């Protein structure tokens, strides 16, 4: 008997709720590059980096997080898009990132309390609760709790950045509501202790996310994609839980949202960097570590669901698209780190090349430094691609970390000078 085994095609197009088509199921997930120029604008290095991904055949490029507020950056060298920034550098960036019908979306973000004290930033958050990283907590300022006007201003900033993203030629935006940044801080009862309309029960904690989606939608065209990156959970006791994520997606179902990407964790519990205690223990679940939950969510979501985290191999990516145990497969797979080491990943998978992507592990005893070194190794590859060089997977983690620290110090000085300078209004 001939049993047809369903093969999930990574190369089948996906039609979004807004009617736009993504040419395949592979997305380059957001990676903060810290590669903006001295005016916090995208320049040649970012254009070259994004062109290398576009040339590699990826269906969707999600940018590293772009800042909606010049006074609140996730890190030095961050791209800022507000109405005081010139639009032309963003137009050039979009042109480099969009090729052959590909899509490129800007990930738009406000970090809330997850900003670095060294950058001289005054942190704001739902409540005045600082980041708790033990001996490293002093690296982050204690935030001021936002008032009503402050919340309204931030919602309006998300909308302005989205409007400008469309004007620049990007095909969508992704609202960052994960990884412990501002919207995620509102969602989590650990960081949101408010007793007004923005805190308390989940519906209040989710209000800012739903308001941002509505405000963004109100200023962009129907064909422009609006997506959300959401935590499956904070992976902290008493935090945002998987059942909360399901409920938030039910609310997002009622809005014109084109895609939900699932991730997890925060600076305090960096689940997005490695296997949290989720999944069934199968290889695919260990490698694509949010997949189990993404399937549950796909059963509830009306919009396509994308899963990101740990995917390196084609077989695992394909498995994520397939139904399993009565639950649907996901619509798209998001891949971050592997794209830094292999920008041509989609075309090489399509050619059926046996591709072994080795992302060096850093087995240092100090987990905080090991994690920083791993990030530094990835960012080293991004800078190399931005210079037109080949990735260098065997680079020394220690040297990459030292280099990253030097760059961070220099870029922090550049940021402090830039933010102190007056700027005109462009957009
Ligand atoms: C260098 C680096 C920078 C990142 N920056 C962002 C970011 O700006 N926004 C975001 O949502 N996730 C960011 N992430 C997380 C990735 O999008 C992704 O969720 C995570 O790395 C897991 O996927 P991977 O195993 O394919 O790398 C970053 C990851 C890395 C390695």
Short mmCIF file of C-alpha atoms and ligand atoms in Angstrom, two decimals:
data_model
loop_
_atom_site.label_atom_id
_atom_site.label_comp_id
_atom_site.label_asym_id
_atom_site.label_seq_id
_atom_site.Cartn_x
_atom_site.Cartn_y
_atom_site.Cartn_z
CA UNK A 1 0.00 0.00 0.00
CA UNK A 2 1.21 3.43 -0.84
CA UNK A 3 0.74 5.83 2.04
CA UNK A 4 1.21 9.46 1.18
CA UNK A 5 3.42 11.04 3.80
CA UNK A 6 2.63 14.74 4.05
CA UNK A 7 5.70 16.82 3.35
CA UNK A 8 5.68 20.28 4.79
CA UNK A 9 7.03 22.68 2.28
CA UNK A 10 9.21 25.40 3.62
CA UNK A 11 8.98 26.87 0.16
CA UNK A 12 5.21 27.18 -0.15
CA UNK A 13 3.97 30.78 -0.09
CA UNK A 14 1.94 32.06 2.84
CA UNK A 15 -0.96 34.48 2.36
CA UNK A 16 -1.39 36.77 5.34
CA UNK A 17 -4.78 37.96 6.63
CA UNK A 18 -4.11 41.34 4.94
CA UNK A 19 -3.79 39.60 1.55
CA UNK A 20 -0.01 40.06 1.27
CA UNK A 21 1.98 36.99 0.28
CA UNK A 22 5.22 35.82 1.88
CA UNK A 23 7.15 33.78 -0.67
CA UNK A 24 8.24 31.02 1.73
CA UNK A 25 7.93 29.94 5.36
CA UNK A 26 11.36 31.02 6.55
CA UNK A 27 11.82 34.28 8.43
CA UNK A 28 15.02 35.90 9.57
CA UNK A 29 14.01 36.67 13.17
CA UNK A 30 14.96 39.97 14.80
CA UNK A 31 18.57 40.46 15.86
CA UNK A 32 19.61 43.76 17.40
CA UNK A 33 22.79 44.62 15.50
CA UNK A 34 23.97 47.79 17.30
CA UNK A 35 25.24 48.87 13.90
CA UNK A 36 23.48 52.22 13.38
CA UNK A 37 25.59 55.20 12.32
CA UNK A 38 26.44 58.08 14.65
CA UNK A 39 22.97 59.60 14.06
CA UNK A 40 21.27 56.34 15.09
CA UNK A 41 20.36 55.79 11.43
CA UNK A 42 20.76 52.78 9.16
CA UNK A 43 23.86 53.22 6.98
CA UNK A 44 25.97 51.21 4.57
CA UNK A 45 26.77 48.38 6.99
CA UNK A 46 23.10 47.66 7.74
CA UNK A 47 22.18 47.95 4.06
CA UNK A 48 24.85 45.41 3.11
CA UNK A 49 23.84 43.05 5.92
CA UNK A 50 20.17 43.11 4.95
CA UNK A 51 20.98 42.74 1.25
CA UNK A 52 22.91 39.55 2.09
CA UNK A 53 19.79 38.08 3.74
CA UNK A 54 17.55 39.23 0.88
CA UNK A 55 19.94 37.59 -1.61
CA UNK A 56 19.83 34.40 0.46
CA UNK A 57 16.17 33.84 -0.43
CA UNK A 58 14.47 34.38 2.92
CA UNK A 59 10.70 34.98 2.71
CA UNK A 60 10.53 37.55 5.48
CA UNK A 61 13.17 39.71 7.14
CA UNK A 62 12.38 41.05 10.58
CA UNK A 63 14.73 43.88 11.47
CA UNK A 64 16.59 44.10 14.74
CA UNK A 65 14.51 46.12 17.15
CA UNK A 66 14.08 49.72 16.00
CA UNK A 67 13.57 52.26 18.75
CA UNK A 68 10.45 54.40 18.85
CA UNK A 69 11.90 56.83 21.42
CA UNK A 70 15.37 58.41 21.14
CA UNK A 71 15.54 58.53 24.95
CA UNK A 72 15.00 54.78 25.38
CA UNK A 73 17.33 52.41 23.51
CA UNK A 74 17.89 48.71 24.16
CA UNK A 75 21.56 49.33 23.48
CA UNK A 76 24.08 51.67 21.87
CA UNK A 77 24.16 51.68 18.08
CA UNK A 78 20.38 51.13 17.99
CA UNK A 79 18.36 52.44 15.06
CA UNK A 80 15.87 55.17 16.03
CA UNK A 81 12.88 56.00 13.83
CA UNK A 82 10.76 58.95 14.87
CA UNK A 83 9.61 62.07 13.08
CA UNK A 84 12.87 63.86 13.80
CA UNK A 85 14.88 61.30 11.83
CA UNK A 86 15.38 61.77 8.05
CA UNK A 87 13.43 59.18 6.05
CA UNK A 88 15.92 58.68 3.17
CA UNK A 89 18.30 56.33 5.07
CA UNK A 90 15.29 54.14 5.88
CA UNK A 91 14.19 54.16 2.23
CA UNK A 92 17.64 52.97 1.20
CA UNK A 93 17.56 50.30 3.93
CA UNK A 94 14.14 49.04 2.75
CA UNK A 95 15.37 48.90 -0.86
CA UNK A 96 18.36 46.79 0.22
CA UNK A 97 16.18 44.44 2.28
CA UNK A 98 13.35 43.87 -0.20
CA UNK A 99 14.22 41.86 -3.30
CA UNK A 100 12.23 39.62 -5.65
CA UNK A 101 8.93 40.07 -3.83
CA UNK A 102 10.43 39.45 -0.40
CA UNK A 103 9.01 41.13 2.70
CA UNK A 104 10.89 43.18 5.27
CA UNK A 105 9.24 44.36 8.47
CA UNK A 106 10.67 46.69 11.08
CA UNK A 107 10.46 45.36 14.59
CA UNK A 108 9.42 48.35 16.70
CA UNK A 109 10.18 48.46 20.38
CA UNK A 110 10.30 50.43 23.61
CA UNK A 111 12.62 48.83 26.19
CA UNK A 112 10.94 50.21 29.32
CA UNK A 113 13.15 49.34 32.30
CA UNK A 114 15.60 47.24 30.23
CA UNK A 115 17.90 50.17 29.39
CA UNK A 116 21.53 50.59 30.40
CA UNK A 117 22.45 53.12 33.07
CA UNK A 118 25.74 53.79 31.24
CA UNK A 119 23.77 55.35 28.38
CA UNK A 120 22.38 58.00 30.73
CA UNK A 121 18.79 57.00 30.03
CA UNK A 122 15.94 57.61 32.49
CA UNK A 123 14.00 54.36 32.54
CA UNK A 124 10.21 54.22 32.53
CA UNK A 125 8.08 51.16 33.23
CA UNK A 126 4.59 50.19 34.37
CA UNK A 127 5.85 50.19 37.98
CA UNK A 128 9.01 51.42 39.69
CA UNK A 129 10.61 47.97 39.88
CA UNK A 130 14.20 47.61 38.69
CA UNK A 131 15.73 44.71 36.76
CA UNK A 132 16.92 42.07 39.24
CA UNK A 133 20.15 40.56 37.97
CA UNK A 134 21.81 40.10 41.32
CA UNK A 135 25.32 41.56 41.23
CA UNK A 136 24.60 43.12 37.81
CA UNK A 137 21.35 44.92 38.76
CA UNK A 138 23.18 48.26 39.04
CA UNK A 139 23.72 48.22 35.27
CA UNK A 140 20.05 49.16 34.89
CA UNK A 141 18.46 52.33 36.31
CA UNK A 142 15.45 51.96 38.62
CA UNK A 143 12.51 52.99 36.44
CA UNK A 144 9.90 55.65 37.08
CA UNK A 145 6.28 54.43 36.86
CA UNK A 146 4.56 55.85 33.79
CA UNK A 147 1.53 58.11 34.23
CA UNK A 148 -1.48 58.14 31.87
CA UNK A 149 0.05 60.83 29.65
CA UNK A 150 3.33 58.91 29.45
CA UNK A 151 1.51 55.74 28.37
CA UNK A 152 -0.51 57.65 25.73
CA UNK A 153 2.70 59.23 24.39
CA UNK A 154 4.34 55.82 24.00
CA UNK A 155 1.30 54.35 22.22
CA UNK A 156 1.42 57.34 19.84
CA UNK A 157 5.15 56.80 19.27
CA UNK A 158 4.57 53.19 18.18
CA UNK A 159 2.03 54.49 15.64
CA UNK A 160 4.38 57.22 14.36
CA UNK A 161 7.24 54.76 13.84
CA UNK A 162 4.92 52.34 12.02
CA UNK A 163 3.63 55.13 9.76
CA UNK A 164 7.19 56.14 8.92
CA UNK A 165 8.18 52.50 8.31
CA UNK A 166 5.49 52.28 5.65
CA UNK A 167 6.50 55.64 4.17
CA UNK A 168 10.06 54.31 3.90
CA UNK A 169 8.91 51.28 1.90
CA UNK A 170 8.95 48.48 4.48
CA UNK A 171 6.14 45.96 4.08
CA UNK A 172 5.14 45.74 7.74
CA UNK A 173 6.01 46.18 11.38
CA UNK A 174 6.30 43.76 14.23
CA UNK A 175 5.35 45.12 17.65
CA UNK A 176 7.79 43.74 20.22
CA UNK A 177 5.73 42.49 23.16
CA UNK A 178 8.24 39.86 24.33
CA UNK A 179 11.61 39.48 26.11
CA UNK A 180 10.83 41.70 29.10
CA UNK A 181 10.66 45.00 27.18
CA UNK A 182 8.01 47.62 27.95
CA UNK A 183 4.89 45.91 26.59
CA UNK A 184 6.02 42.62 28.09
CA UNK A 185 6.59 44.46 31.42
CA UNK A 186 2.95 45.56 31.30
CA UNK A 187 1.82 41.99 30.56
CA UNK A 188 3.70 40.45 33.49
CA UNK A 189 2.28 40.70 37.03
CA UNK A 190 5.88 40.64 38.35
CA UNK A 191 6.71 43.99 36.74
CA UNK A 192 3.21 45.49 36.57
CA UNK A 193 1.87 46.24 40.05
CA UNK A 194 -0.45 49.01 38.90
CA UNK A 195 -3.91 49.32 40.39
CA UNK A 196 -5.36 51.51 37.60
CA UNK A 197 -6.80 50.55 34.20
CA UNK A 198 -3.32 49.36 33.05
CA UNK A 199 -2.67 46.85 35.83
CA UNK A 200 -4.28 44.06 37.85
CA UNK A 201 -6.25 41.55 35.80
CA UNK A 202 -4.84 40.34 32.48
CA UNK A 203 -7.27 42.40 30.43
CA UNK A 204 -5.80 45.56 32.00
CA UNK A 205 -2.21 44.36 31.66
CA UNK A 206 -2.80 43.60 27.98
CA UNK A 207 -4.47 46.97 27.34
CA UNK A 208 -1.29 48.71 26.15
CA UNK A 209 -0.54 45.96 23.61
CA UNK A 210 -4.08 46.04 22.21
CA UNK A 211 -4.02 49.86 22.14
CA UNK A 212 -0.69 49.86 20.30
CA UNK A 213 -2.03 47.40 17.69
CA UNK A 214 -5.13 49.58 17.17
CA UNK A 215 -3.10 52.82 17.03
CA UNK A 216 -0.68 51.33 14.50
CA UNK A 217 -3.47 49.91 12.35
CA UNK A 218 -5.20 53.29 12.29
CA UNK A 219 -2.23 54.97 10.56
CA UNK A 220 -1.05 52.31 8.06
CA UNK A 221 -2.62 50.90 4.88
CA UNK A 222 -4.64 47.67 5.02
CA UNK A 223 -1.98 45.89 2.92
CA UNK A 224 0.78 46.79 5.38
CA UNK A 225 1.47 43.91 7.77
CA UNK A 226 1.07 44.38 11.53
CA UNK A 227 2.53 41.56 13.60
CA UNK A 228 3.24 40.91 17.29
CA UNK A 229 6.13 39.09 18.99
CA UNK A 230 4.77 37.61 22.20
CA UNK A 231 6.24 35.60 25.03
CA UNK A 232 4.81 32.14 25.54
CA UNK A 233 5.78 32.82 29.16
CA UNK A 234 8.27 34.79 31.26
CA UNK A 235 9.64 31.55 32.77
CA UNK A 236 9.53 33.20 36.20
CA UNK A 237 7.34 32.16 39.11
CA UNK A 238 4.24 34.35 39.24
CA UNK A 239 5.01 35.89 35.84
CA UNK A 240 3.19 35.95 32.50
CA UNK A 241 2.08 32.35 31.97
CA UNK A 242 1.30 30.23 28.92
CA UNK A 243 -2.45 30.42 29.70
CA UNK A 244 -2.11 34.25 29.68
CA UNK A 245 -0.48 34.09 26.24
CA UNK A 246 -3.42 32.03 24.93
CA UNK A 247 -5.88 34.61 26.23
CA UNK A 248 -3.89 37.50 24.75
CA UNK A 249 -3.95 35.76 21.37
CA UNK A 250 -7.73 35.38 21.66
CA UNK A 251 -7.93 39.16 22.06
CA UNK A 252 -5.50 39.71 19.18
CA UNK A 253 -7.79 37.47 17.07
CA UNK A 254 -10.35 40.27 17.22
CA UNK A 255 -7.89 42.76 15.69
CA UNK A 256 -6.34 42.87 12.20
CA UNK A 257 -3.07 41.20 13.21
CA UNK A 258 -1.21 39.42 10.40
CA UNK A 259 1.15 37.18 12.35
CA UNK A 260 2.09 36.29 15.91
CA UNK A 261 5.65 35.20 16.65
CA UNK A 262 6.19 33.18 19.77
CA UNK A 263 9.28 33.47 21.94
CA UNK A 264 9.87 33.65 25.70
CA UNK A 265 11.90 35.04 28.57
CA UNK A 266 13.43 38.38 29.58
CA UNK A 267 16.83 39.69 30.72
CA UNK A 268 16.10 38.16 34.14
CA UNK A 269 15.24 34.75 32.67
CA UNK A 270 16.69 34.55 29.15
CA UNK A 271 14.65 31.61 27.89
CA UNK A 272 14.91 32.93 24.31
CA UNK A 273 18.61 32.02 24.34
CA UNK A 274 18.25 28.33 25.08
CA UNK A 275 15.99 25.47 26.00
CA UNK A 276 13.64 26.45 28.80
CA UNK A 277 11.77 23.63 30.52
CA UNK A 278 9.12 23.29 27.84
CA UNK A 279 8.52 20.70 25.17
CA UNK A 280 8.07 16.97 25.11
CA UNK A 281 11.72 16.01 25.02
CA UNK A 282 11.76 14.90 21.38
CA UNK A 283 14.64 16.18 19.26
CA UNK A 284 12.44 18.68 17.46
CA UNK A 285 11.03 19.94 20.74
CA UNK A 286 14.51 20.32 22.22
CA UNK A 287 15.82 22.10 19.15
CA UNK A 288 12.73 24.22 18.41
CA UNK A 289 12.11 24.80 22.08
CA UNK A 290 8.88 26.81 21.93
CA UNK A 291 7.31 24.53 19.33
CA UNK A 292 5.03 22.54 21.61
CA UNK A 293 3.36 25.65 22.86
CA UNK A 294 3.30 27.24 19.41
CA UNK A 295 1.20 24.30 18.22
CA UNK A 296 -1.27 24.82 21.08
CA UNK A 297 -1.44 28.47 20.17
CA UNK A 298 -1.91 27.74 16.45
CA UNK A 299 -5.07 25.85 17.38
CA UNK A 300 -6.46 29.06 18.93
CA UNK A 301 -4.96 31.77 16.70
CA UNK A 302 -6.82 33.03 13.65
CA UNK A 303 -3.64 34.60 12.29
CA UNK A 304 -0.52 32.64 11.23
CA UNK A 305 1.79 31.67 14.09
CA UNK A 306 5.57 31.69 13.79
CA UNK A 307 7.88 29.90 16.18
CA UNK A 308 11.43 31.10 16.85
CA UNK A 309 14.17 29.64 19.00
CA UNK A 310 16.86 27.06 18.40
CA UNK A 311 16.08 26.06 14.81
CA UNK A 312 19.23 25.10 12.89
CA UNK A 313 18.28 22.14 10.71
CA UNK A 314 15.92 21.85 7.78
CA UNK A 315 14.29 18.69 9.14
CA UNK A 316 13.38 20.48 12.36
CA UNK A 317 12.03 23.51 10.48
CA UNK A 318 9.90 21.21 8.32
CA UNK A 319 8.63 19.27 11.30
CA UNK A 320 7.44 22.52 12.89
CA UNK A 321 5.15 23.10 9.91
CA UNK A 322 3.54 19.66 10.20
CA UNK A 323 0.56 18.79 12.40
CA UNK A 324 1.35 16.62 15.39
CA UNK A 325 -0.84 14.76 17.87
CA UNK A 326 -3.99 16.41 16.58
CA UNK A 327 -2.53 19.89 16.74
CA UNK A 328 -1.73 22.06 13.74
CA UNK A 329 1.77 22.88 12.57
CA UNK A 330 2.97 26.46 12.70
CA UNK A 331 2.73 28.68 9.62
CA UNK A 332 6.30 30.01 9.67
CA UNK A 333 9.63 29.34 11.31
CA UNK A 334 11.76 32.16 12.65
CA UNK A 335 15.52 31.73 12.66
CA UNK A 336 17.91 34.25 14.19
CA UNK A 337 21.45 33.09 15.13
CA UNK A 338 21.83 30.65 12.22
CA UNK A 339 21.25 33.52 9.78
CA UNK A 340 24.30 35.32 11.18
CA UNK A 341 26.48 32.31 10.31
CA UNK A 342 24.73 31.41 7.04
CA UNK A 343 22.83 34.23 5.28
CA UNK A 344 22.20 31.94 2.28
CA UNK A 345 20.42 29.35 4.41
CA UNK A 346 17.08 29.33 2.46
CA UNK A 347 18.61 28.99 -1.02
CA UNK A 348 20.97 26.31 0.23
CA UNK A 349 18.10 24.37 1.85
CA UNK A 350 16.11 24.76 -1.35
CA UNK A 351 18.99 23.28 -3.33
CA UNK A 352 18.91 20.34 -0.90
CA UNK A 353 22.45 20.99 0.19
CA UNK A 354 23.48 19.08 3.30
CA UNK A 355 24.05 22.11 5.44
CA UNK A 356 25.60 21.85 8.86
CA UNK A 357 25.26 25.12 10.73
CA UNK A 358 27.49 25.08 13.75
CA UNK A 359 26.79 27.79 16.25
CA UNK A 360 29.72 27.70 18.66
CA UNK A 361 28.74 27.01 22.24
CA UNK A 362 30.55 28.89 24.99
CA UNK A 363 30.97 26.54 27.93
CA UNK A 364 32.31 29.01 30.49
CA UNK A 365 31.45 28.50 34.14
CA UNK A 366 30.18 32.07 34.52
CA UNK A 367 26.84 31.77 32.72
CA UNK A 368 26.34 35.54 32.42
CA UNK A 369 29.68 35.99 30.64
CA UNK A 370 29.11 32.88 28.53
CA UNK A 371 25.79 34.24 27.36
CA UNK A 372 27.33 37.67 26.58
CA UNK A 373 30.16 35.99 24.68
CA UNK A 374 27.68 33.97 22.62
CA UNK A 375 25.78 37.14 21.72
CA UNK A 376 29.10 38.84 20.91
CA UNK A 377 30.02 35.98 18.54
CA UNK A 378 26.72 36.38 16.70
CA UNK A 379 27.12 40.17 16.51
CA UNK A 380 30.67 39.72 15.18
CA UNK A 381 29.19 37.79 12.24
CA UNK A 382 26.63 40.54 11.63
CA UNK A 383 29.39 43.16 11.50
CA UNK A 384 31.43 40.98 9.14
CA UNK A 385 28.46 40.58 6.79
CA UNK A 386 27.94 44.35 7.02
CA UNK A 387 31.51 44.82 5.74
CA UNK A 388 31.01 42.36 2.90
CA UNK A 389 33.14 39.69 4.64
CA UNK A 390 32.35 36.01 5.16
CA UNK A 391 31.16 34.82 8.60
CA UNK A 392 33.89 33.47 10.88
CA UNK A 393 32.32 30.78 13.08
CA UNK A 394 35.63 29.75 14.66
CA UNK A 395 36.37 33.22 16.07
CA UNK A 396 37.47 33.32 19.71
CA UNK A 397 34.53 33.98 22.07
CA UNK A 398 36.85 35.83 24.47
CA UNK A 399 38.16 38.16 21.76
CA UNK A 400 34.62 38.65 20.40
CA UNK A 401 33.46 39.63 23.89
CA UNK A 402 36.33 42.07 24.44
CA UNK A 403 35.78 43.62 21.01
CA UNK A 404 32.05 43.94 21.73
CA UNK A 405 32.80 45.73 25.03
CA UNK A 406 35.07 48.21 23.24
CA UNK A 407 32.44 48.86 20.56
CA UNK A 408 29.73 49.23 23.20
CA UNK A 409 31.78 51.86 25.05
CA UNK A 410 32.47 53.84 21.88
CA UNK A 411 28.87 53.64 20.68
CA UNK A 412 27.60 54.64 24.13
CA UNK A 413 29.67 57.84 23.90
CA UNK A 414 28.32 58.49 20.39
CA UNK A 415 24.75 57.97 21.60
CA UNK A 416 25.16 60.34 24.55
CA UNK A 417 26.50 63.04 22.20
CA UNK A 418 23.71 62.45 19.68
CA UNK A 419 20.83 62.48 22.15
CA UNK A 420 22.11 65.78 23.64
CA UNK A 421 22.04 67.48 20.19
CA UNK A 422 18.85 69.26 18.98
CA UNK A 423 17.20 67.67 15.91
CA UNK A 424 14.71 69.15 13.40
CA UNK A 425 11.38 67.57 12.40
CA UNK A 426 11.38 65.57 9.15
CA UNK A 427 8.43 63.20 8.94
C1 LIG B 1 22.51 38.96 18.69
C2 LIG B 1 21.03 38.76 18.95
C3 LIG B 1 20.21 39.88 18.98
C4 LIG B 1 18.82 39.72 19.18
N1 LIG B 1 18.01 40.82 19.13
C5 LIG B 1 16.67 40.68 19.16
C6 LIG B 1 15.80 41.77 18.92
O1 LIG B 1 16.22 42.89 18.62
N2 LIG B 1 14.46 41.54 18.99
C7 LIG B 1 13.94 40.31 19.28
O2 LIG B 1 12.72 40.15 19.32
N3 LIG B 1 14.74 39.24 19.49
C8 LIG B 1 16.08 39.40 19.42
N4 LIG B 1 16.88 38.30 19.57
C9 LIG B 1 16.26 37.00 19.81
C10 LIG B 1 15.99 36.27 18.50
O3 LIG B 1 15.05 36.92 17.67
C11 LIG B 1 15.48 34.86 18.77
O4 LIG B 1 14.22 34.95 19.42
C12 LIG B 1 16.46 34.03 19.60
O5 LIG B 1 17.82 34.30 19.27
C13 LIG B 1 16.23 32.54 19.42
O6 LIG B 1 16.33 32.16 18.08
P1 LIG B 1 17.65 31.46 17.46
O7 LIG B 1 17.93 30.25 18.28
O8 LIG B 1 17.27 31.14 16.05
O9 LIG B 1 18.75 32.46 17.56
C14 LIG B 1 18.27 38.44 19.39
C15 LIG B 1 19.12 37.33 19.37
C16 LIG B 1 20.47 37.48 19.13
C17 LIG B 1 21.34 36.25 19.08
#
